mmCIF file of C-alpha atoms and ligand atoms in Angstrom:
data_model
loop_
_atom_site.group_PDB
_atom_site.id
_atom_site.type_symbol
_atom_site.label_atom_id
_atom_site.label_comp_id
_atom_site.label_asym_id
_atom_site.label_seq_id
_atom_site.Cartn_x
_atom_site.Cartn_y
_atom_site.Cartn_z
ATOM 1 C CA UNK U 168 -128.567 -162.070 26.277
ATOM 2 C CA UNK U 169 -131.283 -160.208 28.459
ATOM 3 C CA UNK U 170 -132.585 -156.573 28.021
ATOM 4 C CA UNK U 171 -130.457 -155.417 30.604
ATOM 5 C CA UNK U 172 -127.245 -156.791 29.059
ATOM 6 C CA UNK U 173 -128.324 -155.402 25.732
ATOM 7 C CA UNK U 174 -128.785 -151.708 27.625
ATOM 8 C CA UNK U 175 -125.028 -151.909 28.797
ATOM 9 C CA UNK U 176 -123.659 -152.602 25.675
ATOM 10 C CA UNK U 177 -125.580 -150.254 23.441
ATOM 11 C CA UNK U 178 -123.862 -146.812 23.418
ATOM 12 C CA UNK U 179 -126.286 -143.756 22.469
ATOM 13 C CA UNK U 180 -124.815 -141.996 19.301
ATOM 14 C CA UNK U 181 -125.205 -138.409 20.907
ATOM 15 C CA UNK U 182 -124.210 -137.608 24.154
ATOM 16 C CA UNK U 183 -124.512 -133.618 25.224
ATOM 17 C CA UNK U 184 -123.058 -132.201 28.625
ATOM 18 C CA UNK U 185 -123.735 -128.626 29.544
ATOM 19 C CA UNK U 186 -121.413 -126.560 31.639
ATOM 20 C CA UNK U 187 -123.443 -123.249 31.367
ATOM 21 C CA UNK U 188 -125.143 -122.636 34.490
ATOM 22 C CA UNK U 189 -125.438 -119.630 36.748
ATOM 23 C CA UNK U 190 -122.039 -119.368 36.211
ATOM 24 C CA UNK U 191 -122.853 -118.250 32.895
ATOM 25 C CA UNK U 192 -124.790 -115.697 33.620
ATOM 26 C CA UNK U 193 -122.240 -114.414 36.274
ATOM 27 C CA UNK U 194 -119.608 -114.117 33.577
ATOM 28 C CA UNK U 195 -121.887 -111.647 31.389
ATOM 29 C CA UNK U 196 -122.526 -109.796 34.728
ATOM 30 C CA UNK U 197 -119.088 -109.470 35.310
ATOM 31 C CA UNK U 198 -117.990 -108.542 31.734
ATOM 32 C CA UNK U 199 -120.284 -105.734 31.492
ATOM 33 C CA UNK U 200 -119.543 -104.583 35.355
ATOM 34 C CA UNK U 201 -115.805 -104.625 34.110
ATOM 35 C CA UNK U 202 -116.330 -103.593 30.401
ATOM 36 C CA UNK U 203 -118.964 -100.764 30.951
ATOM 37 C CA UNK U 204 -117.358 -98.854 33.570
ATOM 38 C CA UNK U 205 -114.125 -98.480 31.972
ATOM 39 C CA UNK U 206 -112.804 -95.219 30.147
ATOM 40 C CA UNK U 207 -113.156 -97.073 26.892
ATOM 41 C CA UNK U 208 -116.125 -99.339 26.950
ATOM 42 C CA UNK U 209 -115.811 -102.957 25.962
ATOM 43 C CA UNK U 210 -117.329 -106.233 25.779
ATOM 44 C CA UNK U 211 -115.986 -109.831 24.768
ATOM 45 C CA UNK U 212 -117.581 -111.083 21.321
ATOM 46 C CA UNK U 213 -118.988 -114.514 22.549
ATOM 47 C CA UNK U 214 -122.172 -112.587 23.970
ATOM 48 C CA UNK U 215 -123.274 -112.141 20.324
ATOM 49 C CA UNK U 216 -124.285 -115.478 20.211
ATOM 50 C CA UNK U 217 -127.656 -116.040 21.467
ATOM 51 C CA UNK U 218 -130.149 -117.974 18.871
ATOM 52 C CA UNK U 219 -130.625 -114.648 17.202
ATOM 53 C CA UNK U 220 -127.172 -113.616 17.031
ATOM 54 C CA UNK U 221 -126.353 -117.167 15.770
ATOM 55 C CA UNK U 222 -128.641 -116.903 13.000
ATOM 56 C CA UNK U 223 -127.349 -113.523 12.124
ATOM 57 C CA UNK U 224 -123.960 -114.927 11.848
ATOM 58 C CA UNK U 225 -124.986 -117.810 9.489
ATOM 59 C CA UNK U 226 -126.720 -114.724 7.315
ATOM 60 C CA UNK U 227 -123.200 -112.775 7.328
ATOM 61 C CA UNK U 228 -121.335 -116.266 6.176
ATOM 62 C CA UNK U 229 -123.680 -115.853 3.129
ATOM 63 C CA UNK U 230 -122.839 -112.347 2.564
ATOM 64 C CA UNK U 231 -121.278 -111.494 -0.950
ATOM 65 C CA UNK U 232 -118.839 -109.179 1.084
ATOM 66 C CA UNK U 233 -118.073 -111.705 3.714
ATOM 67 C CA UNK U 234 -115.216 -113.591 1.958
ATOM 68 C CA UNK U 235 -113.703 -115.584 5.132
ATOM 69 C CA UNK U 236 -116.345 -118.627 4.993
ATOM 70 C CA UNK U 237 -116.265 -119.183 1.405
ATOM 71 C CA UNK U 238 -112.214 -119.089 1.111
ATOM 72 C CA UNK U 239 -111.999 -121.264 4.021
ATOM 73 C CA UNK U 240 -114.624 -123.937 2.795
ATOM 74 C CA UNK U 241 -112.551 -123.738 -0.594
ATOM 75 C CA UNK U 242 -109.532 -124.652 1.113
ATOM 76 C CA UNK U 243 -111.202 -127.275 2.984
ATOM 77 C CA UNK U 244 -113.060 -128.782 -0.289
ATOM 78 C CA UNK U 245 -109.392 -128.763 -2.073
ATOM 79 C CA UNK U 246 -107.292 -130.192 0.722
ATOM 80 C CA UNK U 247 -109.452 -132.281 3.350
ATOM 81 C CA UNK U 248 -108.590 -135.828 1.628
ATOM 82 C CA UNK U 249 -104.874 -134.875 2.326
ATOM 83 C CA UNK U 250 -105.609 -133.788 5.894
ATOM 84 C CA UNK U 251 -107.543 -136.999 6.667
ATOM 85 C CA UNK U 252 -104.418 -139.063 5.297
ATOM 86 C CA UNK U 253 -102.038 -136.932 7.154
ATOM 87 C CA UNK U 254 -103.596 -137.327 10.446
ATOM 88 C CA UNK U 255 -105.468 -140.412 10.657
ATOM 89 C CA UNK U 256 -108.066 -138.802 12.699
ATOM 90 C CA UNK U 257 -110.754 -141.072 14.475
ATOM 91 C CA UNK U 258 -111.936 -137.858 16.060
ATOM 92 C CA UNK U 259 -112.717 -134.512 15.336
ATOM 93 C CA UNK U 260 -113.200 -131.800 18.134
ATOM 94 C CA UNK U 261 -114.328 -128.421 17.053
ATOM 95 C CA UNK U 262 -114.261 -125.372 19.016
ATOM 96 C CA UNK U 263 -116.631 -122.666 18.400
ATOM 97 C CA UNK U 264 -118.165 -125.376 16.123
ATOM 98 C CA UNK U 265 -121.749 -123.263 15.404
ATOM 99 C CA UNK U 266 -123.722 -124.945 12.838
ATOM 100 C CA UNK U 267 -120.669 -126.988 11.681
ATOM 101 C CA UNK U 268 -121.538 -126.275 7.995
ATOM 102 C CA UNK U 269 -117.976 -126.145 6.723
ATOM 103 C CA UNK U 270 -116.843 -128.948 9.223
ATOM 104 C CA UNK U 271 -118.826 -131.463 6.918
ATOM 105 C CA UNK U 272 -116.476 -131.152 4.267
ATOM 106 C CA UNK U 273 -113.672 -132.512 6.897
ATOM 107 C CA UNK U 274 -116.311 -135.219 8.181
ATOM 108 C CA UNK U 275 -116.719 -136.362 4.631
ATOM 109 C CA UNK U 276 -113.109 -136.620 3.967
ATOM 110 C CA UNK U 277 -112.361 -138.539 7.480
ATOM 111 C CA UNK U 278 -115.354 -140.601 6.834
ATOM 112 C CA UNK U 279 -114.389 -141.758 3.173
ATOM 113 C CA UNK U 280 -110.921 -142.590 4.731
ATOM 114 C CA UNK U 281 -112.625 -144.868 7.221
ATOM 115 C CA UNK U 282 -111.256 -143.467 10.405
ATOM 116 C CA UNK U 283 -114.088 -141.250 11.485
ATOM 117 C CA UNK U 284 -115.485 -142.430 15.034
ATOM 118 C CA UNK U 285 -116.447 -139.101 16.744
ATOM 119 C CA UNK U 286 -117.605 -135.792 16.633
ATOM 120 C CA UNK U 287 -116.903 -133.070 20.025
ATOM 121 C CA UNK U 288 -118.515 -130.101 19.162
ATOM 122 C CA UNK U 289 -117.832 -127.439 21.557
ATOM 123 C CA UNK U 290 -119.856 -123.943 21.639
ATOM 124 C CA UNK U 291 -121.392 -121.451 23.816
ATOM 125 C CA UNK U 292 -124.694 -121.998 21.987
ATOM 126 C CA UNK U 293 -126.770 -124.614 23.416
ATOM 127 C CA UNK U 294 -129.360 -124.990 20.677
ATOM 128 C CA UNK U 295 -126.635 -125.196 18.148
ATOM 129 C CA UNK U 296 -124.806 -128.053 19.809
ATOM 130 C CA UNK U 297 -128.043 -130.117 20.308
ATOM 131 C CA UNK U 298 -129.429 -129.327 16.648
ATOM 132 C CA UNK U 299 -126.103 -130.210 15.010
ATOM 133 C CA UNK U 300 -125.426 -133.085 16.986
ATOM 134 C CA UNK U 301 -128.864 -134.527 15.941
ATOM 135 C CA UNK U 302 -128.494 -133.751 12.094
ATOM 136 C CA UNK U 303 -125.078 -134.997 12.247
ATOM 137 C CA UNK U 304 -125.878 -138.542 13.616
ATOM 138 C CA UNK U 305 -128.542 -139.022 10.912
ATOM 139 C CA UNK U 306 -126.014 -137.671 8.245
ATOM 140 C CA UNK U 307 -122.985 -139.904 9.126
ATOM 141 C CA UNK U 308 -124.395 -143.429 9.841
ATOM 142 C CA UNK U 309 -122.374 -145.021 12.845
ATOM 143 C CA UNK U 310 -120.785 -141.563 13.984
ATOM 144 C CA UNK U 311 -120.938 -140.417 17.745
ATOM 145 C CA UNK U 312 -121.084 -137.126 18.822
ATOM 146 C CA UNK U 313 -120.235 -135.817 22.161
ATOM 147 C CA UNK U 314 -121.473 -132.482 22.457
ATOM 148 C CA UNK U 315 -119.905 -129.905 24.790
ATOM 149 C CA UNK U 316 -122.078 -126.813 25.550
ATOM 150 C CA UNK U 317 -119.715 -124.439 27.296
ATOM 151 C CA UNK U 318 -116.907 -121.944 27.064
ATOM 152 C CA UNK U 319 -113.770 -122.828 25.434
ATOM 153 C CA UNK U 320 -111.939 -120.523 27.643
ATOM 154 C CA UNK U 321 -112.905 -121.886 30.731
ATOM 155 C CA UNK U 322 -114.207 -125.535 29.959
ATOM 156 C CA UNK U 323 -111.560 -127.217 27.716
ATOM 157 C CA UNK U 324 -111.099 -129.604 30.500
ATOM 158 C CA UNK U 325 -114.314 -131.291 29.959
ATOM 159 C CA UNK U 326 -113.511 -132.034 26.369
ATOM 160 C CA UNK U 327 -113.699 -136.206 26.967
ATOM 161 C CA UNK U 328 -110.229 -137.964 26.587
ATOM 162 C CA UNK U 329 -109.682 -140.008 23.324
ATOM 163 C CA UNK U 330 -107.638 -142.815 22.655
ATOM 164 C CA UNK U 331 -107.111 -142.445 18.697
ATOM 165 C CA UNK U 332 -105.393 -139.669 16.724
ATOM 166 C CA UNK U 333 -107.550 -136.766 16.844
ATOM 167 C CA UNK U 334 -107.872 -133.133 15.141
ATOM 168 C CA UNK U 335 -108.924 -130.069 16.803
ATOM 169 C CA UNK U 336 -110.274 -127.711 14.727
ATOM 170 C CA UNK U 337 -110.978 -124.012 15.540
ATOM 171 C CA UNK U 338 -112.100 -122.457 12.396
ATOM 172 C CA UNK U 339 -113.700 -119.297 10.830
ATOM 173 C CA UNK U 340 -110.674 -117.015 12.127
ATOM 174 C CA UNK U 341 -112.340 -117.213 15.779
ATOM 175 C CA UNK U 342 -108.814 -117.176 17.328
ATOM 176 C CA UNK U 343 -108.655 -113.376 15.839
ATOM 177 C CA UNK U 344 -111.300 -112.343 18.376
ATOM 178 C CA UNK U 345 -108.408 -112.529 21.114
ATOM 179 C CA UNK U 346 -105.791 -109.695 21.454
ATOM 180 C CA UNK U 347 -102.381 -111.066 21.341
ATOM 181 C CA UNK U 348 -101.573 -111.795 25.010
ATOM 182 C CA UNK U 349 -104.988 -113.990 25.492
ATOM 183 C CA UNK U 350 -104.456 -115.383 21.895
ATOM 184 C CA UNK U 351 -101.069 -117.036 23.141
ATOM 185 C CA UNK U 352 -103.064 -117.995 26.244
ATOM 186 C CA UNK U 353 -105.951 -119.832 24.574
ATOM 187 C CA UNK U 354 -103.826 -121.512 22.212
ATOM 188 C CA UNK U 355 -101.668 -122.963 24.938
ATOM 189 C CA UNK U 356 -104.905 -124.272 26.637
ATOM 190 C CA UNK U 357 -106.025 -125.699 23.099
ATOM 191 C CA UNK U 358 -102.633 -127.204 22.818
ATOM 192 C CA UNK U 359 -102.883 -129.134 26.012
ATOM 193 C CA UNK U 360 -105.840 -131.128 24.232
ATOM 194 C CA UNK U 361 -103.209 -132.459 22.036
ATOM 195 C CA UNK U 362 -101.161 -135.901 22.469
ATOM 196 C CA UNK U 363 -98.319 -136.637 20.315
ATOM 197 C CA UNK U 364 -100.299 -138.145 17.346
ATOM 198 C CA UNK U 365 -103.085 -135.212 17.363
ATOM 199 C CA UNK U 366 -103.337 -132.084 15.451
ATOM 200 C CA UNK U 367 -104.760 -128.625 15.617
ATOM 201 C CA UNK U 368 -106.466 -127.233 12.507
ATOM 202 C CA UNK U 369 -106.444 -123.492 12.818
ATOM 203 C CA UNK U 370 -108.403 -120.876 10.402
ATOM 204 C CA UNK U 371 -106.930 -117.507 10.135
ATOM 205 C CA UNK U 372 -108.142 -114.496 8.065
ATOM 206 C CA UNK U 373 -105.092 -112.857 6.427
ATOM 207 C CA UNK U 374 -103.821 -109.375 6.262
ATOM 208 C CA UNK U 375 -105.289 -107.630 2.899
ATOM 209 C CA UNK U 376 -106.287 -104.317 1.809
ATOM 210 C CA UNK U 377 -108.490 -102.517 4.033
ATOM 211 C CA UNK U 378 -111.579 -101.923 1.659
ATOM 212 C CA UNK U 379 -111.977 -105.552 1.314
ATOM 213 C CA UNK U 380 -111.828 -106.040 5.005
ATOM 214 C CA UNK U 381 -113.892 -103.039 6.344
ATOM 215 C CA UNK U 382 -116.646 -104.142 3.736
ATOM 216 C CA UNK U 383 -116.682 -107.641 5.293
ATOM 217 C CA UNK U 384 -117.557 -106.039 8.447
ATOM 218 C CA UNK U 385 -119.852 -103.574 7.146
ATOM 219 C CA UNK U 386 -122.088 -105.120 4.713
ATOM 220 C CA UNK U 387 -124.551 -103.043 2.557
ATOM 221 C CA UNK U 388 -127.598 -104.754 3.577
ATOM 222 C CA UNK U 389 -127.035 -104.014 7.021
ATOM 223 C CA UNK U 390 -126.901 -107.805 8.619
ATOM 224 C CA UNK U 391 -123.255 -107.231 10.125
ATOM 225 C CA UNK U 392 -124.753 -104.042 12.126
ATOM 226 C CA UNK U 393 -127.773 -106.336 13.413
ATOM 227 C CA UNK U 394 -125.513 -108.459 14.483
ATOM 228 C CA UNK U 395 -123.226 -106.046 16.373
ATOM 229 C CA UNK U 396 -126.495 -104.597 17.990
ATOM 230 C CA UNK U 397 -127.551 -107.841 19.056
ATOM 231 C CA UNK U 398 -125.263 -107.833 22.077
ATOM 232 C CA UNK U 399 -127.496 -105.006 23.426
ATOM 233 C CA UNK U 400 -130.631 -106.952 23.020
ATOM 234 C CA UNK U 401 -128.868 -109.767 24.868
ATOM 235 C CA UNK U 402 -127.911 -107.130 27.927
ATOM 236 C CA UNK U 403 -131.633 -106.163 27.609
ATOM 237 C CA UNK U 404 -132.883 -109.795 28.072
ATOM 238 C CA UNK U 405 -130.246 -111.486 30.591
ATOM 239 C CA UNK U 406 -129.451 -108.277 32.686
ATOM 240 C CA UNK U 407 -132.747 -106.313 32.240
ATOM 241 C CA UNK U 408 -131.024 -103.152 30.570
ATOM 242 C CA UNK U 409 -132.909 -100.635 28.650
ATOM 243 C CA UNK U 410 -130.664 -99.854 25.382
ATOM 244 C CA UNK U 411 -132.577 -99.004 22.376
ATOM 245 C CA UNK U 412 -130.318 -100.727 20.010
ATOM 246 C CA UNK U 413 -131.349 -98.176 17.292
ATOM 247 C CA UNK U 414 -129.680 -95.397 19.561
ATOM 248 C CA UNK U 415 -126.268 -97.012 18.530
ATOM 249 C CA UNK U 416 -124.688 -97.223 14.904
ATOM 250 C CA UNK U 417 -122.579 -99.470 13.518
ATOM 251 C CA UNK U 418 -118.416 -98.967 12.877
ATOM 252 C CA UNK U 419 -116.483 -101.172 11.431
ATOM 253 C CA UNK U 420 -112.652 -100.171 10.767
ATOM 254 C CA UNK U 421 -109.408 -101.660 10.038
ATOM 255 C CA UNK U 422 -106.575 -100.281 12.577
ATOM 256 C CA UNK U 423 -103.302 -100.717 10.379
ATOM 257 C CA UNK U 424 -101.258 -100.514 13.067
ATOM 258 C CA UNK U 425 -102.650 -103.685 15.210
ATOM 259 C CA UNK U 426 -103.706 -105.137 11.933
ATOM 260 C CA UNK U 427 -107.252 -105.650 13.248
ATOM 261 C CA UNK U 428 -110.852 -105.211 12.637
ATOM 262 C CA UNK U 429 -112.499 -103.617 15.547
ATOM 263 C CA UNK U 430 -116.160 -103.433 15.522
ATOM 264 C CA UNK U 431 -117.725 -100.589 17.501
ATOM 265 C CA UNK U 432 -121.483 -99.510 18.567
ATOM 266 C CA UNK U 433 -121.146 -95.660 18.475
ATOM 267 C CA UNK U 434 -124.031 -93.490 20.433
ATOM 268 C CA UNK U 435 -126.119 -91.240 18.312
ATOM 269 C CA UNK U 436 -126.821 -89.298 21.118
ATOM 270 C CA UNK U 437 -126.147 -88.696 24.848
ATOM 271 C CA UNK U 438 -127.710 -91.591 26.969
ATOM 272 C CA UNK U 439 -128.142 -93.368 30.092
ATOM 273 C CA UNK U 440 -129.506 -96.782 30.699
ATOM 274 C CA UNK U 441 -130.432 -98.655 33.640
ATOM 275 C CA UNK U 442 -129.108 -102.545 33.904
ATOM 276 C CA UNK U 443 -131.500 -103.209 36.669
ATOM 277 C CA UNK U 444 -130.063 -106.921 37.421
ATOM 278 C CA UNK U 445 -126.889 -105.034 38.421
ATOM 279 C CA UNK U 446 -128.226 -102.054 39.849
ATOM 280 C CA UNK U 447 -126.032 -100.403 37.811
ATOM 281 C CA UNK U 448 -126.316 -97.052 35.464
ATOM 282 C CA UNK U 449 -124.643 -96.792 32.085
ATOM 283 C CA UNK U 450 -123.879 -93.440 30.616
ATOM 284 C CA UNK U 451 -122.636 -92.673 27.177
ATOM 285 C CA UNK U 452 -121.932 -89.192 25.539
ATOM 286 C CA UNK U 453 -123.049 -88.614 22.021
ATOM 287 C CA UNK U 454 -120.430 -90.220 19.814
ATOM 288 C CA UNK U 455 -118.882 -92.487 22.475
ATOM 289 C CA UNK U 456 -118.165 -95.948 21.483
ATOM 290 C CA UNK U 457 -118.252 -99.601 23.024
ATOM 291 C CA UNK U 458 -115.874 -102.167 21.113
ATOM 292 C CA UNK U 459 -117.832 -105.106 20.926
ATOM 293 C CA UNK U 460 -115.005 -107.069 18.667
ATOM 294 C CA UNK U 461 -111.575 -107.448 17.532
ATOM 295 C CA UNK U 462 -110.884 -109.497 14.791
ATOM 296 C CA UNK U 463 -107.035 -110.107 14.253
ATOM 297 C CA UNK U 464 -105.576 -110.418 10.523
ATOM 298 C CA UNK U 465 -102.650 -112.768 9.998
ATOM 299 C CA UNK U 466 -99.140 -112.949 8.247
ATOM 300 C CA UNK U 467 -97.538 -116.542 7.869
ATOM 301 C CA UNK U 468 -94.973 -115.102 10.761
ATOM 302 C CA UNK U 469 -97.607 -113.991 13.108
ATOM 303 C CA UNK U 470 -99.298 -117.793 12.670
ATOM 304 C CA UNK U 471 -96.159 -119.433 13.012
ATOM 305 C CA UNK U 472 -94.996 -117.284 16.135
ATOM 306 C CA UNK U 473 -98.273 -117.747 18.053
ATOM 307 C CA UNK U 474 -98.236 -121.564 17.254
ATOM 308 C CA UNK U 475 -94.580 -121.753 18.531
ATOM 309 C CA UNK U 476 -95.280 -120.304 21.614
ATOM 310 C CA UNK U 477 -98.149 -122.987 21.987
ATOM 311 C CA UNK U 478 -95.353 -125.761 21.603
ATOM 312 C CA UNK U 479 -96.668 -126.349 18.152
ATOM 313 C CA UNK U 480 -94.872 -126.881 15.007
ATOM 314 C CA UNK U 481 -96.443 -126.313 11.382
ATOM 315 C CA UNK U 482 -97.023 -129.418 9.446
ATOM 316 C CA UNK U 483 -98.951 -127.823 6.506
ATOM 317 C CA UNK U 484 -100.091 -124.235 5.626
ATOM 318 C CA UNK U 485 -102.949 -124.026 3.299
ATOM 319 C CA UNK U 486 -104.205 -120.847 1.497
ATOM 320 C CA UNK U 487 -107.179 -120.669 -0.963
ATOM 321 C CA UNK U 488 -105.946 -119.216 -4.636
ATOM 322 C CA UNK U 489 -106.289 -115.612 -3.475
ATOM 323 C CA UNK U 490 -104.553 -116.275 -0.360
ATOM 324 C CA UNK U 491 -107.377 -114.471 1.473
ATOM 325 C CA UNK U 492 -107.569 -116.942 4.569
ATOM 326 C CA UNK U 493 -105.077 -119.672 5.779
ATOM 327 C CA UNK U 494 -105.742 -123.229 7.323
ATOM 328 C CA UNK U 495 -102.629 -124.384 9.294
ATOM 329 C CA UNK U 496 -102.189 -127.607 10.494
ATOM 330 C CA UNK U 497 -99.828 -127.903 13.166
ATOM 331 C CA UNK U 498 -98.834 -130.699 15.826
ATOM 332 C CA UNK U 499 -97.005 -130.494 19.268
ATOM 333 C CA UNK U 500 -93.354 -130.282 19.224
ATOM 334 C CA UNK U 501 -91.180 -132.995 20.077
ATOM 335 C CA UNK U 502 -90.188 -132.284 23.630
ATOM 336 C CA UNK U 503 -92.450 -129.699 24.528
ATOM 337 C CA UNK U 504 -93.309 -128.959 28.075
ATOM 338 C CA UNK U 505 -96.695 -130.520 29.745
HETATM 339 C C1 SAM B 44 -117.379 -116.426 14.140
HETATM 340 S S1 SAM B 44 -118.401 -117.681 14.345
HETATM 341 C C2 SAM B 44 -117.667 -119.242 13.952
HETATM 342 C C3 SAM B 44 -118.601 -120.542 13.621
HETATM 343 C C4 SAM B 44 -117.952 -121.627 13.047
HETATM 344 N N1 SAM B 44 -116.776 -122.577 13.480
HETATM 345 C C5 SAM B 44 -117.506 -121.238 11.635
HETATM 346 O O1 SAM B 44 -116.338 -121.448 11.155
HETATM 347 O O2 SAM B 44 -118.385 -120.691 10.754
HETATM 348 C C6 SAM B 44 -117.673 -118.053 16.348
HETATM 349 C C7 SAM B 44 -118.674 -119.455 16.998
HETATM 350 O O3 SAM B 44 -117.824 -119.646 18.385
HETATM 351 C C8 SAM B 44 -118.934 -119.592 19.333
HETATM 352 N N2 SAM B 44 -118.184 -118.968 20.628
HETATM 353 C C9 SAM B 44 -117.896 -117.529 20.443
HETATM 354 N N3 SAM B 44 -117.031 -117.649 21.987
HETATM 355 C C10 SAM B 44 -116.852 -118.687 22.484
HETATM 356 C C11 SAM B 44 -116.667 -119.103 23.754
HETATM 357 N N4 SAM B 44 -115.916 -118.492 24.424
HETATM 358 N N5 SAM B 44 -116.735 -120.435 23.773
HETATM 359 C C12 SAM B 44 -117.442 -121.232 23.038
HETATM 360 N N6 SAM B 44 -117.875 -120.838 22.054
HETATM 361 C C13 SAM B 44 -117.854 -119.620 21.448
HETATM 362 C C14 SAM B 44 -119.966 -118.879 18.759
HETATM 363 O O4 SAM B 44 -121.199 -119.416 19.741
HETATM 364 C C15 SAM B 44 -119.994 -119.071 17.147
HETATM 365 O O5 SAM B 44 -120.753 -120.438 17.324
#
């Protein structure tokens, strides 16, 4: 066999596709044009996650008040073997994969079951996809990683096809960042990635007492406040805005009617900022708020209804011992519309 033949046969363990280009900057610009000119100002939470935002989120996951990460990890530690057995998955696709810290528990179980072949992380934060891919191929000999740098609201069609059973994991309660209508739309799009032998593994934070919820989003060390203000650093850098993040107070409150946490930034004084890249001036009255995230909390009924609306049926409902967080394994319902 000559060298050229060898080159054709050897597949690189890491393959990364990026779908973020000028279009991504336009999305930020459109979100700012739309969200900062409304009577109630709002921005979607995906803009928190530049390199600094991603690092701050990792620190949040370690905070004593932030129980969701520990609770979800505990479920994975207890039930991953069963998930591997039930699914026989050769591939794990993960949406909003971040540093894939908890994912390793599932990868360990799939590897121990002897089925694991490929991991497909999908995330908007480029460095995280690249770093995580390089680390995982070192940690799991024989694993292939196909990273997709992109927006899971716009780029799911770029998730590569598979010929074996797969799990699509959407962990961390990130689905709760969408309001109810968009949530069902996103779940329907995700369900399209599933063939008849594939499963969705969905992490959802559960409804509980407001003081526990509010503490999780307003920690005593102020890390969540820094994370929240980070969106202003992103606007300053990407769109040449002139916000002083310290002009804004971090607010986290549980809306009992909607059963979601809202994070907001509240102007400490009346202020005006230019957003030079958009040729736009943004005005805040003293006390005026910008909503930066909602994080919906779920009941079992709500999870079941949302999955059913996406054509999925529940196979396993798994919670931690204190029933703070749930992981739901579901699969396409027989006869669902394509
Ligand atoms: C709350 S963190 C969860 C990270 C990790 N899955 C976990 O459970 O700890 C949300 C992750 O989703 C990514 N993300 C947020 N919005 C996204 C979007 N629209 N498309 C792709 N990734 C997104 C962020 O970069 C971040 O890594």
